[in-house]
Each structure stands twice: as structure tokens, then as C-alpha cells.
CSV table of C-alpha atoms in Angstrom, one decimal:
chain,number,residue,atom,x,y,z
A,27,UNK,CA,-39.0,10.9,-12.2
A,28,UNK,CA,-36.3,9.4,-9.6
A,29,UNK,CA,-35.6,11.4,-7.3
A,30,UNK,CA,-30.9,11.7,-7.7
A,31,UNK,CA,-30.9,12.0,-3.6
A,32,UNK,CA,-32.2,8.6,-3.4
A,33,UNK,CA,-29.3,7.2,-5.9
A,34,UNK,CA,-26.1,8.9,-4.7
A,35,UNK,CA,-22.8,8.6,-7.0
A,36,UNK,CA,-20.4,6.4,-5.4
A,37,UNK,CA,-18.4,7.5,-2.3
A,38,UNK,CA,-15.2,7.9,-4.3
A,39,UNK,CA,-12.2,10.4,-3.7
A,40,UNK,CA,-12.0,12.5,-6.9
A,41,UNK,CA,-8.6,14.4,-7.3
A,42,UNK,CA,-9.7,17.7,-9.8
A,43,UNK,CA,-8.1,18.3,-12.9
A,44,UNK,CA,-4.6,20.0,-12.1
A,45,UNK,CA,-2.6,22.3,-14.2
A,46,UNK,CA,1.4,22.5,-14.7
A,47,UNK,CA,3.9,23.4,-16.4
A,48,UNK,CA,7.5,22.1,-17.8
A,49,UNK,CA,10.5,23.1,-19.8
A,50,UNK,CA,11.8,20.6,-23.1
A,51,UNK,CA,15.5,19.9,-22.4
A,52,UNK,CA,15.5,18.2,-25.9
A,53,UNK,CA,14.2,16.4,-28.4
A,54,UNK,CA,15.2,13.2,-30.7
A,55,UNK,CA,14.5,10.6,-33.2
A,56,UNK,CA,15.5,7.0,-33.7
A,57,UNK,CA,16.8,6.4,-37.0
A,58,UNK,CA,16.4,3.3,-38.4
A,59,UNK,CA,15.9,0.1,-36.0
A,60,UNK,CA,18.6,1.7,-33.5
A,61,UNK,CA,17.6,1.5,-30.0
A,62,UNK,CA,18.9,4.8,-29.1
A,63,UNK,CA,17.9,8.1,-30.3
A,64,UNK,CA,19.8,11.2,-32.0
A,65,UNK,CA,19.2,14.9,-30.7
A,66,UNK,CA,17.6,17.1,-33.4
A,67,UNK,CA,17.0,21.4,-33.3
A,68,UNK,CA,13.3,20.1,-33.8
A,69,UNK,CA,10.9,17.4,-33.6
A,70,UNK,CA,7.5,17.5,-36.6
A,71,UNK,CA,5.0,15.9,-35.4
A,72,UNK,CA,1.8,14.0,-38.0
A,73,UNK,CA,-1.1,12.0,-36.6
A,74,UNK,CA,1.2,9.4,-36.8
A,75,UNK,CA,4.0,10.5,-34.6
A,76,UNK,CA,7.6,11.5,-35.8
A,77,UNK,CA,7.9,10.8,-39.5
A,78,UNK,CA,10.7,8.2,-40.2
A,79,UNK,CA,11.1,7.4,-36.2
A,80,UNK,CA,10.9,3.4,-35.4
A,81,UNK,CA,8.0,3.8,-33.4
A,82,UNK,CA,5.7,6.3,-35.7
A,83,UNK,CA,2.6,5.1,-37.1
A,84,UNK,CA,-1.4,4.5,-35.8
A,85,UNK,CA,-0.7,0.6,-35.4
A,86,UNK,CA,2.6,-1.7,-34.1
A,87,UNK,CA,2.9,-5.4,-33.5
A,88,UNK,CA,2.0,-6.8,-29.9
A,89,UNK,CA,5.2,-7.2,-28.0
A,90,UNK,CA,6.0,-8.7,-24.5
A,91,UNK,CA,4.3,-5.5,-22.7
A,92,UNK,CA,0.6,-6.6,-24.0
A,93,UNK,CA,0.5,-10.3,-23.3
A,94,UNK,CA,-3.0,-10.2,-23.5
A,95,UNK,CA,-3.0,-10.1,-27.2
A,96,UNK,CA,-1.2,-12.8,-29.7
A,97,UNK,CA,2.4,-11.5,-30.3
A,98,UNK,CA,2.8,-10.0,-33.2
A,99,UNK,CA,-0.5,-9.0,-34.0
A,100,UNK,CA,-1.2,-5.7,-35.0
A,101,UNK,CA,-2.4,-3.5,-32.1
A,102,UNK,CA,-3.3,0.5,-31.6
A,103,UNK,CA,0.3,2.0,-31.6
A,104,UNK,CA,-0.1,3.7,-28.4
A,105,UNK,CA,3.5,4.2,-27.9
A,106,UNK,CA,4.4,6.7,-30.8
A,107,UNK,CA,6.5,8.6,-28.7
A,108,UNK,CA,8.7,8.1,-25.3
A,109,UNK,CA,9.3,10.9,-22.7
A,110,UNK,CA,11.2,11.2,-19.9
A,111,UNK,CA,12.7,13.6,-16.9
A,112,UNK,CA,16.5,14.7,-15.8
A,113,UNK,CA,15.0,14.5,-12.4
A,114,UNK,CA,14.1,10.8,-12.9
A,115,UNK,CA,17.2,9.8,-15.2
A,116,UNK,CA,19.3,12.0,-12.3
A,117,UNK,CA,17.4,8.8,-9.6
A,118,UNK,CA,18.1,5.9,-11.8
A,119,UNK,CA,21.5,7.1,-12.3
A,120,UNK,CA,22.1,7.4,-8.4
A,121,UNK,CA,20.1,3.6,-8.4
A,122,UNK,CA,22.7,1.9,-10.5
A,123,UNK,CA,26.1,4.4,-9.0
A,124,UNK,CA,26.9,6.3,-12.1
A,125,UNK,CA,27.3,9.7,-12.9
A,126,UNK,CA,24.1,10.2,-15.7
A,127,UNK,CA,21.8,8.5,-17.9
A,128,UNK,CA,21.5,10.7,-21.7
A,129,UNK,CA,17.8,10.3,-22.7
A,130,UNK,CA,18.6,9.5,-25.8
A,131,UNK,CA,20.4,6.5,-24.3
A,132,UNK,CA,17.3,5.4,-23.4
A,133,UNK,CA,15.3,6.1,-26.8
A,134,UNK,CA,13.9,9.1,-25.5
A,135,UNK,CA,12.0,11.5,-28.1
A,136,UNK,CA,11.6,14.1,-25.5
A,137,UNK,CA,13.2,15.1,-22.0
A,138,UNK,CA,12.0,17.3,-19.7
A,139,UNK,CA,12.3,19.2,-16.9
A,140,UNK,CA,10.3,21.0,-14.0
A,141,UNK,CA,7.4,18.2,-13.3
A,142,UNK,CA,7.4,16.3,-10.0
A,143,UNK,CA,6.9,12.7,-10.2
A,144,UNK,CA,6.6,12.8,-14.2
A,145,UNK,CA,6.6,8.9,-14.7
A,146,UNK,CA,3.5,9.3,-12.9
A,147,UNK,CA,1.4,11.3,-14.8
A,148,UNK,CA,-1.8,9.4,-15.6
A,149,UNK,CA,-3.1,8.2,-18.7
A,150,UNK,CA,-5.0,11.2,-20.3
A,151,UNK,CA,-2.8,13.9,-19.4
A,152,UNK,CA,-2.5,16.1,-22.0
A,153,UNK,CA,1.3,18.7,-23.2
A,154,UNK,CA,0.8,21.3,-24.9
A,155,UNK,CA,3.4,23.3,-26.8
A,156,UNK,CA,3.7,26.5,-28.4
A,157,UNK,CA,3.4,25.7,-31.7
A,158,UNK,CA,-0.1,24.1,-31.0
A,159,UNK,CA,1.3,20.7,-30.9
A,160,UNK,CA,-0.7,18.4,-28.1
A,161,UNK,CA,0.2,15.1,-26.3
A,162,UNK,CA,-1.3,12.4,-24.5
A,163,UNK,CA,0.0,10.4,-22.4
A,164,UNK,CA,-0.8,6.4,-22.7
A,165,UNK,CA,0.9,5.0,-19.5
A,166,UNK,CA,4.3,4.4,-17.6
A,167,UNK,CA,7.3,3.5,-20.2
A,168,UNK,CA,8.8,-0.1,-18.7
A,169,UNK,CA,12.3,-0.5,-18.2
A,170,UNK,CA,13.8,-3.3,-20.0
A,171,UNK,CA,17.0,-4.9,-20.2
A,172,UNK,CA,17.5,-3.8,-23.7
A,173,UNK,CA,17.5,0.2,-22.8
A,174,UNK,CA,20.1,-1.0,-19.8
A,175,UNK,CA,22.2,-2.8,-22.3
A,176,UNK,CA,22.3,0.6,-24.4
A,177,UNK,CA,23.5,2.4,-20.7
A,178,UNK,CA,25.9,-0.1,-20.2
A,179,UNK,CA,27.4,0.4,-24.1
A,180,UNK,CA,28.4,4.3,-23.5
A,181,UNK,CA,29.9,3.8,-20.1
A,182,UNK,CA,32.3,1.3,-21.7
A,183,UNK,CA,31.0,-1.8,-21.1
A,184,UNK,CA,30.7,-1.8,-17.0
A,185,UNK,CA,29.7,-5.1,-16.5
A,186,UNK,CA,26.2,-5.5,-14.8
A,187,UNK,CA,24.3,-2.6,-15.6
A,188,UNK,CA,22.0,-3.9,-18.6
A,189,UNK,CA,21.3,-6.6,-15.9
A,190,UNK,CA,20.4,-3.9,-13.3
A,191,UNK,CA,18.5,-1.0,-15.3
A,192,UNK,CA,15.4,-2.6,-14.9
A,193,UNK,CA,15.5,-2.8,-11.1
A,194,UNK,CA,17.2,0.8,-10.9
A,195,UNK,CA,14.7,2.8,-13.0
A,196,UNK,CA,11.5,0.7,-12.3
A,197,UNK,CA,8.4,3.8,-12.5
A,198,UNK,CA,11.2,6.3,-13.6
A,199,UNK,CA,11.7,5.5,-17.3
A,200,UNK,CA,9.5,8.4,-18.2
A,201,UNK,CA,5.5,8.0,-20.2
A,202,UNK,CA,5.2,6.8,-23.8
A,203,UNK,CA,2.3,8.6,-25.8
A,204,UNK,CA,0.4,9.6,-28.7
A,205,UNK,CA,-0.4,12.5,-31.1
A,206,UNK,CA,-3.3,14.3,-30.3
A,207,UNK,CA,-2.5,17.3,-32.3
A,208,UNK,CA,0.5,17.6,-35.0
A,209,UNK,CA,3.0,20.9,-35.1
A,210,UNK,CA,6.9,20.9,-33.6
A,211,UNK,CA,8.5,20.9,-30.4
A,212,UNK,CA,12.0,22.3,-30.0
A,213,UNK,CA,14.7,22.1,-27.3
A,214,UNK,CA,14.6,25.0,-25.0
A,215,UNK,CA,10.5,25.7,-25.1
A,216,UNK,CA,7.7,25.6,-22.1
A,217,UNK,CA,5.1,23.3,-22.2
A,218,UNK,CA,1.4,23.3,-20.4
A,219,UNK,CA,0.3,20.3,-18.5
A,220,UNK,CA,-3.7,19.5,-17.9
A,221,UNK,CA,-3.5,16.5,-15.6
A,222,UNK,CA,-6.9,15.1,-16.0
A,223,UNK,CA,-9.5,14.0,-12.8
A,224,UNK,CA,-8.1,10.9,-11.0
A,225,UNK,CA,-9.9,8.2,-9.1
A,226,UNK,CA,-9.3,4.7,-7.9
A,227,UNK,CA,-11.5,2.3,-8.8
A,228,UNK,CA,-11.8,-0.6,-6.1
A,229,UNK,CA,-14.8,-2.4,-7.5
């Protein structure tokens, strides 16, 4: 039998699992094909996300953000539902010299509060709610000039800020993920945060 000493793992820095917690500011729903989202008491989730939301389902057609893959095709729908942070809205705010960004401006089904650096939680971390409900995270939301256009439509049209949202909240536009558990998440309730072991891979 080998002998393990003599075929070491790889000399590379592991960061442990980490454990934190947050607070839901609020939670929303896009109705229809509308770009932003409308604040709700509560949010039910299925496998498939938020019933009648524009994003729910287990598939969605490849868009700009997978040019790997033919556009249009149909593709693993890992964006069922979009999160994001006051503290990070409060920095792209500052960015573009306004006085807030609303998450549902933004699409946002969920905002929260309490997590450093949220929009850079790594793939695999996992909320849990009360109710039993679990998320995972899927990656970094990107900005886009569509969201911006929706910022620059409830400040009255201020010329230049759909042009500049990208710039301004570029790795602050919160995570997109999926359902790993259904239940409900309401405004106003803690949440549980298992950030899973990190590594980077340098080949």
C-alpha cells in the first residue's frame, strides 16, 4: 500500500468553513416581464424559485452572461433568485452621487443586512432561514445597463446614470442563487450563513 507521506496534498492555503449571520430587510417579486421588483410581507419558495417571478424555474435561456453556450439555448437556471446588501447599494449609491438605490430598483428578491463584503460570498454558500427555507449561492450578480436604466427612471430621469451603474456598482450588485430547500422568508427575520472552504486554484 502507498505510503500518503510520500504523496503529499498540494501546498494550497485552505480558508475553513465560516459561519455568519444576517438580518432580511425585505423581500420581493417581479411581476410579469418588469425589470424591477414589488415588496411583498413574504416570499414562498418551490424547487423552482418564487412561483410566478420572471426568473423562477430549473432552466432559462443563455443570455450575454454565458457566452460560452449558443444564445438562447436552454441552460440550468442558476439565477432563480437575486440578493443583495444596504451596505453595498449604500457604496454604489455614493459611486454614482445620489442619495440611495431601492433593491427592488434593482430586481432584487431579497436585501439584507449585517454581512461584510456580501457580493463576495462564494459559490456554495449556503442561507438559512427560520422556516427551514435554504439558499445557495451561484456567483456574483453583474451589473448591467438595464438595472442602471431602472435607477435612472425613479430619480427622474438624471441623465447619465444607466450609462454609469455598471462602473459604480461593479462586485456590489449583490449574489443570484438557487433553491436548495423550499419554505418562506419574510421581512424582518435572521438568517444563518455557512460559508463553505475556499481555495485558489493556480494550476
Amino acid at each position: 500500500m502507498p505510503d500518503p507521506s510520500s504523496n503529499p496534498a498540494p501546498d494550497i492555503a485552505v480558508t475553513p468553513v465560516m459561519k455568519r449571520s444576517g438580518h432580511v430587510v425585505m423581500v420581493a417579486a417581479a411581476v410579469e416581464n418588469a425589470v424591477g421588483t414589488e415588496r411583498l410581507a413574504e416570499l414562498v419558495l418551490t424547487h423552482e424559485g418564487i412561483p410566478g417571478d420572471r426568473h423562477a424555474g430549473f432552466l432559462r435561456p443563455a443570455d450575454v452572461r454565458v457566452p460560452w453556450f449558443e444564445r438562447h439555448a436552454p441552460i440550468q437556471n442558476e439565477r432563480q433568485l437575486s440578493i443583495v446588501s444596504m451596505e453595498d447599494l449604500a457604496v454604489i449609491a455614493g459611486n454614482l452621487g445620489i442619495e440611495r438605490v431601492e433593491p427592488e430598483w434593482l430586481g432584487a428578491n431579497i436585501a439584507v443586512e449585517g454581512v461584510p463584503d456580501f457580493s463576495f460570498l462564494p459559490r456554495g454558500t449556503r442561507l438559512f432561514f427560520p422556516s427551514g427555507a435554504v439558499l445557495a449561492v451561484m456567483g456574483q450578480n453583474d451589473p448591467c445597463r438595464i438595472a442602471g436604466a431602472e435607477v435612472e427612471r425613479h430619480l427622474g430621469g438624471q441623465g447619465g446614470l444607466a450609462l454609469r451603474f455598471a462602473a459604480a456598482a461593479k462586485r456590489l450588485r449583490g449574489v443570484v442563487a438557487i433553491v436548495d430547500r423550499p419554505g418562506s422568508i419574510r421581512g424582518g427575520e435572521g438568517f444563518k450563513l455557512r460559508i463553505p472552504e475556499q481555495w485558489i486554484w493556480q494550476g
